[in-house]
Short mmCIF file of C-alpha atoms in Angstrom, two decimals:
data_model
loop_
_atom_site.label_atom_id
_atom_site.label_comp_id
_atom_site.label_asym_id
_atom_site.label_seq_id
_atom_site.Cartn_x
_atom_site.Cartn_y
_atom_site.Cartn_z
CA MET A 1 -35.44 32.93 15.18
CA ALA A 2 -32.17 31.09 15.33
CA ARG A 3 -30.57 30.04 11.88
CA SER A 4 -29.93 26.43 11.69
CA GLY A 5 -26.50 25.79 10.39
CA VAL A 6 -24.43 28.40 12.80
CA VAL A 7 -23.41 27.96 16.24
CA ASN A 8 -22.04 31.15 18.11
CA VAL A 9 -19.84 30.10 21.27
CA TYR A 10 -19.15 32.88 23.96
CA ILE A 11 -15.43 32.35 25.17
CA LYS A 12 -13.45 35.32 26.83
CA GLU A 13 -10.22 33.98 25.46
CA VAL A 14 -10.12 31.91 22.63
CA GLY A 15 -6.45 29.93 22.85
CA PRO A 16 -4.96 27.09 20.71
CA ARG A 17 -6.72 24.47 23.11
CA ALA A 18 -10.22 25.75 22.84
CA SER A 19 -10.34 26.47 19.18
CA TRP A 20 -8.96 22.91 18.45
CA ILE A 21 -11.39 21.38 21.05
CA PHE A 22 -14.66 23.41 19.91
CA LYS A 23 -13.86 22.80 16.46
CA LEU A 24 -13.86 19.20 17.20
CA ILE A 25 -17.20 19.01 18.95
CA PHE A 26 -19.12 21.54 16.71
CA GLU A 27 -17.73 21.07 13.09
CA ASP A 28 -16.18 17.36 13.08
CA LEU A 29 -18.60 15.83 15.39
CA LEU A 30 -22.13 17.72 15.35
CA GLY A 31 -21.67 19.00 11.67
CA LYS A 32 -22.35 22.54 12.49
CA GLN A 33 -20.45 25.94 11.63
CA LEU A 34 -18.85 27.06 14.38
CA THR A 35 -18.22 31.03 15.65
CA LEU A 36 -15.80 31.51 18.51
CA THR A 37 -16.49 35.08 20.01
CA ASN A 38 -15.51 37.24 23.30
CA ASP A 39 -18.44 39.76 21.84
CA MET A 40 -21.26 38.97 24.35
CA SER A 41 -23.65 40.53 22.01
CA VAL A 42 -23.46 38.55 19.55
CA VAL A 43 -24.45 35.40 21.59
CA ALA A 44 -27.25 37.62 23.28
CA SER A 45 -29.06 38.15 20.23
CA GLY A 46 -31.16 35.30 19.81
CA GLU A 47 -30.61 35.24 16.03
CA THR A 48 -28.37 32.29 15.99
CA ALA A 49 -28.03 29.23 18.39
CA ALA A 50 -25.44 30.05 20.81
CA LEU A 51 -23.38 28.51 24.00
CA ASN A 52 -21.79 30.71 27.01
CA TYR A 53 -18.44 28.93 27.75
CA SER A 54 -17.70 31.42 30.68
CA ASN A 55 -18.47 32.22 34.36
CA GLU A 56 -20.54 35.06 33.28
CA ASN A 57 -24.56 35.21 32.96
CA ILE A 58 -26.22 35.68 29.65
CA PRO A 59 -29.81 35.23 29.85
CA GLY A 60 -31.59 32.70 27.40
CA VAL A 61 -28.10 31.16 26.34
CA PRO A 62 -27.45 27.95 27.94
CA CYS A 63 -24.00 27.96 29.69
CA ILE A 64 -21.24 25.61 30.80
CA THR A 65 -18.70 27.02 33.26
CA PRO A 66 -15.24 26.37 32.19
CA HIS A 67 -12.91 24.20 34.18
CA GLY A 68 -9.44 26.01 33.34
CA LEU A 69 -7.59 23.06 31.16
CA LEU A 70 -8.09 24.70 28.28
CA SER A 71 -6.84 28.05 29.31
CA GLU A 72 -3.79 26.18 30.83
CA LYS A 73 -0.33 25.64 29.05
CA GLY A 74 2.00 22.71 29.39
CA ILE A 75 1.50 19.75 30.96
CA ARG A 76 0.63 18.54 34.43
CA GLU A 77 -0.98 15.64 36.29
CA GLN A 78 -4.72 16.32 36.55
CA ASN A 79 -6.79 15.76 39.81
CA ILE A 80 -9.44 13.02 38.24
CA GLN A 81 -12.45 11.98 40.12
CA LEU A 82 -15.20 10.39 38.34
CA SER A 83 -19.05 10.74 38.76
CA GLU A 84 -22.18 10.43 36.77
CA PHE A 85 -23.76 12.13 34.66
CA ASN A 86 -26.69 10.99 32.05
CA GLY A 87 -25.41 7.39 32.78
CA LEU A 88 -22.21 8.46 31.37
CA PRO A 89 -18.85 8.68 33.41
CA VAL A 90 -17.44 12.15 33.65
CA PHE A 91 -14.89 14.18 35.17
CA PHE A 92 -13.71 18.04 35.84
CA PRO A 93 -16.68 19.04 37.83
CA VAL A 94 -17.38 22.62 37.89
CA VAL A 95 -19.77 24.86 39.77
CA GLY A 96 -22.93 26.80 38.11
CA GLY A 97 -23.89 26.49 34.48
CA ASP A 98 -26.25 23.85 33.05
CA MET A 99 -23.88 20.89 33.26
CA PRO A 100 -22.18 19.77 36.66
CA PHE A 101 -18.98 19.45 34.46
CA ASP A 102 -17.35 20.37 31.56
CA PRO A 103 -17.45 18.73 28.62
CA PHE A 104 -15.21 20.24 26.41
CA ALA A 105 -12.22 19.77 29.08
CA VAL A 106 -13.20 16.17 29.48
CA SER A 107 -13.14 15.85 25.49
CA PHE A 108 -9.66 17.83 25.68
CA TYR A 109 -8.01 15.81 28.13
CA LEU A 110 -9.26 12.31 26.09
CA VAL A 111 -8.46 13.11 22.37
CA SER A 112 -5.26 14.87 23.02
CA ARG A 113 -3.88 11.80 24.92
CA TYR A 114 -2.91 13.96 27.90
CA GLU A 115 -1.98 10.97 30.10
CA GLU A 116 0.16 9.44 27.40
CA HIS A 117 2.29 12.75 27.80
CA LEU A 118 2.84 12.40 31.13
CA PRO A 119 5.58 10.05 32.58
CA PHE A 120 4.34 5.99 32.59
CA GLU A 121 5.76 2.48 32.60
CA ALA A 122 5.65 1.28 29.33
CA ASP A 123 5.89 -2.53 27.79
CA SER A 124 8.71 -3.94 26.05
CA HIS A 125 8.12 -2.24 23.10
CA GLY A 126 7.67 1.13 24.75
CA ARG A 127 3.96 1.68 24.30
CA PHE A 128 1.61 3.01 26.80
CA LEU A 129 -0.53 0.11 28.38
CA SER A 130 -4.09 -0.01 27.59
CA ALA A 131 -3.89 -0.92 31.72
CA SER A 132 -2.74 2.45 32.68
CA SER A 133 -5.35 4.37 30.76
CA LEU A 134 -8.10 6.08 32.61
CA ALA A 135 -10.71 4.48 30.60
CA TYR A 136 -9.87 1.32 31.03
CA ARG A 137 -9.50 1.91 34.90
CA GLU A 138 -12.95 3.11 35.36
CA GLY A 139 -14.38 0.93 32.76
CA PHE A 140 -15.57 3.15 29.94
CA LEU A 141 -12.83 1.93 27.00
CA ASP A 142 -15.48 0.28 25.27
CA LYS A 143 -17.52 3.83 25.03
CA ALA A 144 -16.99 6.83 22.46
CA LEU A 145 -17.22 8.94 25.41
CA VAL A 146 -15.94 12.24 23.30
CA ASN A 147 -18.73 11.45 20.75
CA ARG A 148 -21.09 11.19 23.78
CA MET A 149 -20.26 14.68 25.24
CA ALA A 150 -21.19 16.00 21.85
CA PHE A 151 -24.44 14.63 22.15
CA LEU A 152 -25.03 15.79 25.37
CA VAL A 153 -23.81 19.68 24.47
CA ARG A 154 -26.14 19.32 21.27
CA ASP A 155 -28.95 18.46 23.46
CA LEU A 156 -28.11 21.48 25.51
CA ILE A 157 -28.17 23.94 22.89
CA SER A 158 -31.32 22.27 20.80
CA ASP A 159 -33.91 22.38 23.93
CA ALA A 160 -32.78 26.15 23.87
CA TYR A 161 -33.12 26.57 20.13
CA PRO A 162 -35.38 24.06 18.72
CA THR A 163 -34.60 25.22 15.37
CA ALA A 164 -31.05 24.62 15.73
CA GLU A 165 -31.17 21.60 13.62
CA PHE A 166 -28.07 19.07 14.10
CA PRO A 167 -27.25 17.19 10.94
CA PRO A 168 -27.51 13.28 11.95
CA GLY A 169 -23.84 12.40 10.37
CA GLU A 170 -22.61 9.40 8.33
CA TYR A 171 -21.52 6.00 10.01
CA LYS A 172 -18.56 4.65 7.45
CA PHE A 173 -16.76 1.15 8.11
CA LEU A 174 -13.15 1.10 7.04
CA PRO A 175 -11.08 -2.57 6.87
CA THR A 176 -7.69 -1.95 6.93
CA ILE A 177 -4.76 -4.73 6.52
CA ASP A 178 -1.44 -4.59 8.05
CA ILE A 179 1.45 -6.98 5.51
CA ASP A 180 3.92 -7.65 8.31
CA ILE A 181 4.76 -10.93 6.07
CA ALA A 182 3.36 -10.57 2.56
CA PHE A 183 4.28 -14.68 2.10
CA ALA A 184 5.04 -17.71 4.25
CA HIS A 185 7.31 -19.02 1.39
CA LEU A 186 7.54 -17.30 -1.85
CA GLY A 187 10.61 -14.82 -2.32
CA LYS A 188 12.11 -15.74 1.01
CA GLY A 189 15.38 -16.81 -0.84
CA PHE A 190 17.89 -19.88 -0.40
CA VAL A 191 19.02 -19.38 3.31
CA ARG A 192 15.85 -18.42 5.19
CA THR A 193 13.85 -21.18 3.16
CA TYR A 194 16.18 -24.44 3.44
CA GLY A 195 17.06 -22.93 7.20
CA ALA A 196 13.09 -23.10 8.00
CA MET A 197 12.90 -26.54 6.35
CA ALA A 198 15.38 -28.07 8.30
CA LYS A 199 13.85 -26.46 11.59
CA HIS A 200 11.04 -28.45 10.13
CA LEU A 201 12.81 -31.72 9.50
CA MET A 202 14.24 -31.52 13.19
CA LYS A 203 10.78 -31.60 14.32
CA GLY A 204 9.60 -33.87 12.08
CA LYS A 205 6.93 -31.63 10.65
CA ILE A 206 7.06 -33.45 7.30
CA ARG A 207 4.04 -31.80 6.14
CA GLU A 208 5.31 -28.34 6.57
CA ILE A 209 8.19 -28.83 4.28
CA ARG A 210 6.09 -30.74 1.66
CA ASP A 211 3.47 -27.67 1.41
CA ARG A 212 6.41 -25.28 1.56
CA VAL A 213 8.14 -26.93 -1.63
CA ARG A 214 4.42 -27.00 -3.18
CA SER A 215 4.44 -23.25 -2.85
CA MET A 216 7.38 -22.57 -4.18
CA ARG A 217 6.67 -24.74 -7.01
CA GLY A 218 3.42 -22.96 -7.88
CA GLN A 219 1.58 -26.34 -6.88
CA ARG A 220 -0.20 -24.85 -3.87
CA GLN A 221 -1.14 -20.98 -3.04
CA ASP A 222 1.25 -19.66 -0.37
CA PRO A 223 -0.69 -19.89 3.01
CA PHE A 224 -0.04 -15.95 3.51
CA ASP A 225 -1.41 -15.00 0.20
CA ASN A 226 -5.08 -14.42 0.84
CA PHE A 227 -5.61 -11.27 -0.81
CA ASP A 228 -7.94 -11.89 -3.29
CA LEU A 229 -10.08 -13.23 -0.47
CA ILE A 230 -9.75 -10.01 1.50
CA ASN A 231 -10.48 -7.98 -1.55
CA SER A 232 -13.63 -9.86 -2.78
CA SER A 233 -14.79 -9.82 0.78
CA CYS A 234 -14.61 -6.12 1.06
CA ALA A 235 -16.19 -5.45 -2.53
CA ASP A 236 -19.43 -7.74 -1.99
CA HIS A 237 -20.46 -4.82 0.24
CA ASP A 238 -18.80 -1.97 -1.73
CA LEU A 239 -16.00 -1.49 0.67
CA LYS A 240 -12.27 -0.82 -0.51
CA PRO A 241 -9.67 -2.24 1.71
CA LEU A 242 -6.64 -0.05 3.08
CA TYR A 243 -3.30 -1.87 2.83
CA PHE A 244 -0.12 -0.75 4.97
CA ILE A 245 3.05 -2.36 3.60
CA LEU A 246 6.10 -2.93 5.76
CA ALA A 247 8.79 -2.13 3.29
CA GLY A 248 11.69 -1.51 6.03
CA ASP A 249 14.88 -3.40 5.82
CA PRO A 250 15.15 -6.94 7.73
CA GLY A 251 15.67 -6.83 11.55
CA ALA A 252 14.58 -8.81 14.62
CA TYR A 253 10.83 -7.29 14.56
CA ASP A 254 10.79 -6.75 10.78
CA ARG A 255 10.54 -10.09 9.02
CA ASN A 256 9.05 -9.11 5.42
CA LEU A 257 10.61 -9.56 2.18
CA SER A 258 12.43 -6.72 0.48
CA VAL A 259 10.84 -4.57 -2.19
CA LYS A 260 13.39 -5.78 -4.48
CA ASN A 261 11.93 -9.42 -4.38
CA LYS A 262 9.49 -9.64 -7.72
CA ASP A 263 6.72 -11.60 -5.85
CA PHE A 264 6.61 -8.70 -3.34
CA ALA A 265 6.98 -6.08 -5.77
CA ASP A 266 4.06 -7.75 -7.88
CA LEU A 267 1.98 -7.95 -4.73
CA ILE A 268 2.11 -4.41 -4.23
CA ARG A 269 1.25 -3.46 -8.03
CA LYS A 270 -1.86 -5.79 -7.53
CA LEU A 271 -3.19 -4.32 -4.43
CA ARG A 272 -2.62 -0.48 -5.79
CA ASP A 273 -5.38 -1.57 -8.42
CA ALA A 274 -7.46 -2.87 -5.98
CA ALA A 275 -7.18 -0.71 -2.73
CA GLU A 276 -5.64 2.24 -1.35
CA LEU A 277 -1.96 1.83 0.05
CA GLY A 278 -0.04 3.36 3.23
CA VAL A 279 3.34 2.56 4.52
CA HIS A 280 3.92 0.60 7.77
CA PRO A 281 6.89 2.28 9.19
CA SER A 282 9.34 -0.63 10.36
CA TYR A 283 10.18 -1.27 13.69
CA GLY A 284 13.89 0.15 13.33
CA SER A 285 12.69 3.52 11.68
CA ASP A 286 11.17 4.99 14.96
CA ASN A 287 12.37 8.10 15.67
CA ASP A 288 14.24 7.95 12.43
CA PRO A 289 12.59 10.29 9.84
CA GLU A 290 14.96 9.54 7.11
CA ARG A 291 14.77 5.94 7.28
CA LEU A 292 10.88 6.22 7.28
CA LYS A 293 11.56 8.38 3.97
CA GLU A 294 13.03 5.71 2.48
CA GLU A 295 10.35 3.20 3.21
CA VAL A 296 7.75 5.68 1.65
CA ARG A 297 10.15 6.24 -1.25
CA ARG A 298 10.45 2.54 -1.68
CA ILE A 299 6.64 2.17 -2.03
CA GLN A 300 6.01 4.86 -3.76
CA SER A 301 8.70 3.67 -6.73
CA ILE A 302 6.92 0.08 -7.03
CA SER A 303 3.51 0.89 -6.68
CA GLY A 304 3.26 4.83 -8.76
CA ALA A 305 0.77 5.79 -6.00
CA THR A 306 1.60 8.60 -3.64
CA ILE A 307 1.96 7.33 0.06
CA GLN A 308 0.46 9.69 2.55
CA LYS A 309 -1.10 7.44 4.73
CA SER A 310 0.50 5.37 7.88
CA ARG A 311 0.26 3.09 10.74
CA GLN A 312 3.24 2.39 12.88
CA HIS A 313 4.51 -1.42 13.08
CA TYR A 314 3.18 -2.98 16.74
CA VAL A 315 1.39 0.21 16.94
CA ARG A 316 4.29 2.07 18.30
CA LEU A 317 3.54 5.35 19.34
CA HIS A 318 5.42 8.07 21.20
CA PHE A 319 4.31 11.40 21.85
CA PRO A 320 4.95 13.80 20.44
CA ASP A 321 8.02 12.27 18.42
CA THR A 322 6.37 9.90 16.25
CA TYR A 323 3.57 12.38 14.83
CA ALA A 324 6.13 14.90 14.54
CA MET A 325 8.44 12.52 12.22
CA LEU A 326 4.79 11.65 9.92
CA ILE A 327 4.44 15.29 9.53
CA LYS A 328 7.99 16.05 8.53
CA ASN A 329 7.16 13.12 5.84
CA ASN A 330 4.54 14.33 4.31
CA ILE A 331 2.11 11.58 6.08
CA ASN A 332 -1.33 13.25 6.02
CA GLU A 333 -3.28 10.26 8.05
CA ASP A 334 -1.98 8.05 10.96
CA TYR A 335 -4.04 4.89 11.58
CA SER A 336 -2.06 3.65 15.04
CA MET A 337 -4.48 5.02 17.64
CA GLY A 338 -5.55 2.26 19.23
CA TYR A 339 -4.06 -0.69 21.57
CA ALA A 340 -2.32 -4.09 20.76
CA ASP A 341 -3.64 -5.90 23.14
CA ILE A 342 -7.62 -4.65 23.80
CA SER A 343 -10.67 -3.54 21.54
CA GLY A 344 -11.72 -0.23 22.17
CA PHE A 345 -11.35 3.67 21.75
CA ARG A 346 -7.83 4.61 23.03
CA ALA A 347 -8.77 8.45 22.48
CA SER A 348 -12.37 7.73 23.69
CA ILE A 349 -13.66 9.04 20.15
CA ALA A 350 -15.03 6.93 17.03
CA THR A 351 -14.42 9.74 14.68
CA PRO A 352 -10.97 10.99 12.66
CA PHE A 353 -9.60 13.93 14.29
CA LYS A 354 -6.59 16.48 13.88
CA TYR A 355 -3.66 15.76 16.14
CA TYR A 356 -2.99 18.73 18.97
CA ASP A 357 0.62 19.17 19.70
CA LEU A 358 0.62 19.33 23.59
CA SER A 359 4.40 19.94 23.41
CA ALA A 360 4.10 22.84 21.15
CA GLU A 361 0.21 23.51 21.86
CA LYS A 362 -0.95 23.56 18.44
CA GLU A 363 -3.47 21.86 15.96
CA THR A 364 -1.41 20.05 13.40
CA THR A 365 -2.05 19.10 9.55
CA LEU A 366 -2.06 15.31 10.73
CA THR A 367 -5.58 13.68 10.57
CA VAL A 368 -5.61 10.54 13.04
CA VAL A 369 -7.97 8.16 12.52
CA PRO A 370 -8.52 5.81 15.43
CA PHE A 371 -8.77 2.05 14.87
CA MET A 372 -11.44 0.12 17.58
CA PHE A 373 -10.24 -3.67 17.19
CA MET A 374 -7.85 -5.86 15.90
CA ASP A 375 -7.47 -9.73 14.83
CA THR A 376 -4.30 -10.19 16.65
CA SER A 377 -5.80 -8.55 19.87
CA LEU A 378 -8.75 -11.22 19.85
CA SER A 379 -6.40 -14.05 19.27
CA ASP A 380 -3.16 -13.45 20.98
CA TYR A 381 -3.90 -11.53 23.98
CA LEU A 382 -7.78 -12.23 24.31
CA GLY A 383 -7.15 -15.98 23.62
CA LEU A 384 -10.62 -16.24 21.76
CA ALA A 385 -10.96 -18.91 19.05
CA PRO A 386 -12.38 -17.62 15.50
CA GLU A 387 -15.71 -18.19 16.01
CA GLN A 388 -15.64 -15.49 19.21
CA TYR A 389 -14.28 -13.02 17.07
CA PRO A 390 -17.84 -11.34 15.61
CA GLU A 391 -19.34 -11.55 18.95
CA ALA A 392 -16.45 -9.81 20.59
CA VAL A 393 -16.52 -6.98 18.50
CA MET A 394 -20.33 -6.61 18.03
CA PRO A 395 -20.79 -4.27 20.94
CA ILE A 396 -17.72 -2.06 19.58
CA ILE A 397 -19.56 -2.27 16.06
CA GLU A 398 -22.85 -1.15 17.56
CA GLU A 399 -21.17 1.73 19.86
CA VAL A 400 -19.62 3.31 16.71
CA LYS A 401 -22.72 3.23 14.63
CA ALA A 402 -24.90 5.03 17.40
CA CYS A 403 -22.24 7.50 17.42
CA ARG A 404 -22.24 7.92 13.40
CA GLY A 405 -18.52 7.55 13.80
CA THR A 406 -16.03 5.85 11.28
CA LEU A 407 -15.39 2.00 12.26
CA THR A 408 -11.64 1.43 11.38
CA ALA A 409 -10.47 -2.55 12.53
CA ILE A 410 -7.11 -4.24 11.51
CA TRP A 411 -6.23 -7.88 9.76
CA HIS A 412 -3.23 -9.35 9.27
CA ASN A 413 -2.88 -11.58 5.97
CA TYR A 414 -0.47 -13.36 8.00
CA ALA A 415 -2.78 -13.93 10.87
CA LEU A 416 -5.74 -15.00 8.67
CA ALA A 417 -3.37 -17.58 6.55
CA ASP A 418 -5.26 -20.36 5.22
CA ASP A 419 -7.42 -20.88 8.21
CA GLU A 420 -11.28 -21.48 7.07
CA ALA A 421 -12.03 -20.56 10.41
CA LYS A 422 -10.56 -16.97 10.64
CA HIS A 423 -11.84 -16.63 6.96
CA LYS A 424 -15.19 -17.39 8.21
CA ALA A 425 -15.06 -14.83 11.03
CA PHE A 426 -13.42 -11.99 8.64
CA LYS A 427 -16.57 -12.31 6.32
CA GLU A 428 -18.84 -12.25 9.07
CA ILE A 429 -17.31 -9.28 10.75
CA ILE A 430 -17.32 -7.36 7.13
CA LYS A 431 -21.32 -8.00 7.08
CA LEU A 432 -21.75 -7.05 10.24
CA ALA A 433 -19.79 -4.05 10.47
CA ALA A 434 -21.13 -2.93 6.79
CA ALA A 435 -24.82 -3.32 7.60
CA ILE A 436 -26.02 0.15 7.99
#
């Protein structure tokens, strides 16, 4: 009788690609202990649930024929033609075995972001376009396809080994906040304050001038200071938000206050007591490890917290340089895996995973935590009204729950501002996502 906690996989050669993707599927997504072996007798014994990942025949053991991608080295254009299996889009067809395609090769291609290592046409910020992705072009960006691949593998093994129990997994929800601009008015200094007021005056925006003056005098809450609302809304559902703090020097795309500003420093210390903190590397820190190192140091110096989590400003990702820079600065978790312009699953997975460096052909120490939707995607790119936000993200929430994954979402305090409609939408989404 097969033991329930272990799966033995027969594979002729255990290379770094196979080792990484099999661990992801079996250990991270299916919660099983994995053994990869080239000893056929181990899987043929029947003592443990097993899978044959080869072109050879092992009687009684379910088989998946390798496509070949996991045995390759280097990066090249792949011939991808989609078909359908059990209602799911699949590719990398194979002959023989118990599936007409290789789910491990599919998963490796998607999670490694193989296509983003190939030449592509970038947007104005140097980013890979969502419209260029296979998932967008083929209409499965809203599906956690890799989690679904794992379920197909689970069902194949369960049919052959009924006692091989698979734990159900645990759904989690993580609300995250990017602090690109901490305050609308506070701490801006003479030049920025009176420059802004002069522009308002020229445009006849008297109310904006009055509100700015009242905020500076402490007679009115700063419009971007909605952190108590965020923290209390999360606490109502036993959630702890994660804040990413932009601590870089001022620039065209870096508009936050200096960390030397008392109001900003006080805010960082306040958030440290109510939430987790991470770094939001400045636009100008891209490919500059020393600048990132300084920004991490600034946050740690003020907060007293150890900063090991990061999300790229403007979610700018360049493979493999961005992740190499983060690893060099002792960042353990990155939260940039998603698109700025659309909701969905950039890596086709709803679960955190270890980054595989295709350029070096090795698994790294960096955990990638994908995000699925962002407030400014809904407003700025999709043009939705706040009242439409909950309905728009509900299919994504349901998909992550169905896959027992980790739902990660992004809000910006400046985008929430003092807009009551956006506050209502924020609270509703928190409630929907927190519900088990």
